[in-house]
Amino acid sequence: MSQLFLLNRSPHAKDLATPFFDQVRREDLLTDGGTRVLFAVQRAVATLGFCDPPALRSTSEVVSHVGVPPLWAEWVERWNATTAMTHRSRLHNRAALLKAGRWIAAEQPEAADPAAWTRQTCAAWIAAVDHMKIGDYVVRTGSFQERLGQPLQATSKAGLVRAVRVFFRDIQDWEWLPRRFDPIRALALPRSVNAMIGPNPRVIADGIWAKLLWAGLNLEAEDVPEGRSGRFYPVELERAITLTWLFSGQRSDEIARLRVGCIRWQHDGHPVAGDSEEILARDAVCLLDIPAHKTGTAFTKPVDPLLGQAINVWEALRPDQPKWTDKRTGEQTDFLFSFRARAVSSGYINSTVIPMLCQKAGVPASDVRGNITSHRARSTIASQLYNAKEPMTLFELQAWLGHRSPQSTQHYAKISPNTLTKAYRDAGYFARNVRTIEVLVDRDAIESDAAAAGEPWQHYDLGHGLCTYSFFEQCPHRMACARCDFYTPKDSSKGQLLEAKDNLQRMLATIPLTDEEQAAVDDGQAALDRLLKSLADVPTPSGAPPRQLLPVIEVRQGNTPQT
């Protein structure tokens, strides 16, 4: 304002006319970043009635139309002014559509009119997106200069295809154009791209997250960064918003839109006053009221009492603030994190809180998964609750996060390697297929060279008898021994004498079992009978099948002989 008054040669705001603002903007007369706020200054002076308001189309909007066919840009702006999407979604789709317009100007000039699009044009657009590189068909590349020429990620490809699909779906539904093709089918995402998109929560490592928690719990006034005019927010507000990010598991815009009185206390199911130290010292439950969000309506969730106490401290010190309009619901409300008639922005956590905690904790602001952002805390908390000693179920976690469907929750809850290892170990995959069996080794037979002469020296304990077949683990009859030459029943004198020997060395042998053999062990006699029947014609180690070794007994039941 000082520069504007000096340049205008007048200390009066009423002398700041529209031609003067145009001259300042055209000749870039302001220094020290003054041009960045010139739009806001002219709007304020226009509100006082001294000049015309600034043009609504900013420089970025003018630049974004560079290289776009005028007819296509006109259709895009008409759709942008009609769609009921949220502001952020509308901006993302508009940018993708203008990018498609630059591709049209370069590759498909005849498709500048949406009415000329066919299924062949849709196929050409999908193919172009699949081969597109970073920096293609854009105007400004300063923010990603180091990544120019790299292939687009699958999510970026999906966003470009989805924007054009939604555009044609809407203008056909609104009857702006006749329906020449089905956008859902003609602009469907290719399977090769869709297969690369799935749940992939960017969880912060447990060690780094523990240090960030420690930094938040021990936040002091000297840890809060100060600007040129000192600290803007009180340390109580900083501590409250920091603990909200660390414990609530909510999105940054939902944290910024929390309302005064969002904390409620309950004890034994009954509400209690939040300022009762005696109640808070006992097992009180802290409930946090979450406002309406992008996937559902308002809901209430339990949080750690530390968060509730920090918010109560800030509410006690919070000065009276003017009401703000909630852009999502349109309600006039008292935002909890508001100071000096200014609500904390949704980007404050990323720009100030996280760098402050990383500096205090001595951890980098990024890891192998990328920068530490506000949304990564949501994935980290959800995954820790899902992998806890007494874990939340997927449906409980869905309710705690406020998701509309379990599919959304799967994008946040990730099974940790430790939990997966424990589950695999408890499943007993190896033990299910391999069992141990006791082996008796006759050392006298070995030392007296009787084993070399063919005398049995190795005996597998089957419980009901002993088997002297050296390749017992390869015998298909090992769970249903027939009367072969290698089998010694335990109730015989030979078996009793063998067990009575003092020089026997007991060992355990690992035997892999088939599914039928495992069923014989687990399911009992019925499975054993089925196993015996299936092996009736399989030769035993002695050569003959069990059907020839077992005695045949004929029994008459009435007039029908049975074997």
Coordinates of C-alpha atoms in Angstrom, one line a residue, residues 4 26 50 61 69 76 79 135 171 191 201 234 275 297 364 377 402 412 426 442 453 491 516:
L4 CA 0.9 2.3 -4.4
R26 CA 1.3 -3.8 -17.0
F50 CA -13.2 3.5 -5.7
E61 CA -6.2 -19.3 -16.6
P69 CA -8.2 -25.1 -30.0
V76 CA -14.4 -27.2 -21.6
W79 CA -18.7 -28.0 -18.8
G135 CA 6.0 -32.8 -19.9
I171 CA -22.4 -33.5 -22.1
R191 CA -6.6 -53.6 -18.4
P201 CA -0.9 -47.1 1.4
P234 CA -0.2 -19.4 20.1
D275 CA -13.1 -29.6 32.5
T297 CA -21.7 -37.3 6.5
P364 CA 14.3 -36.3 7.3
A377 CA -0.4 -40.2 8.8
G402 CA -15.4 -42.7 8.1
Y412 CA -5.2 -47.4 4.0
D426 CA 0.5 -70.2 12.8
D442 CA 19.5 -101.7 15.9
A453 CA 23.9 -109.7 5.4
D491 CA 1.8 -107.7 19.6
E516 CA -5.1 -88.8 1.6

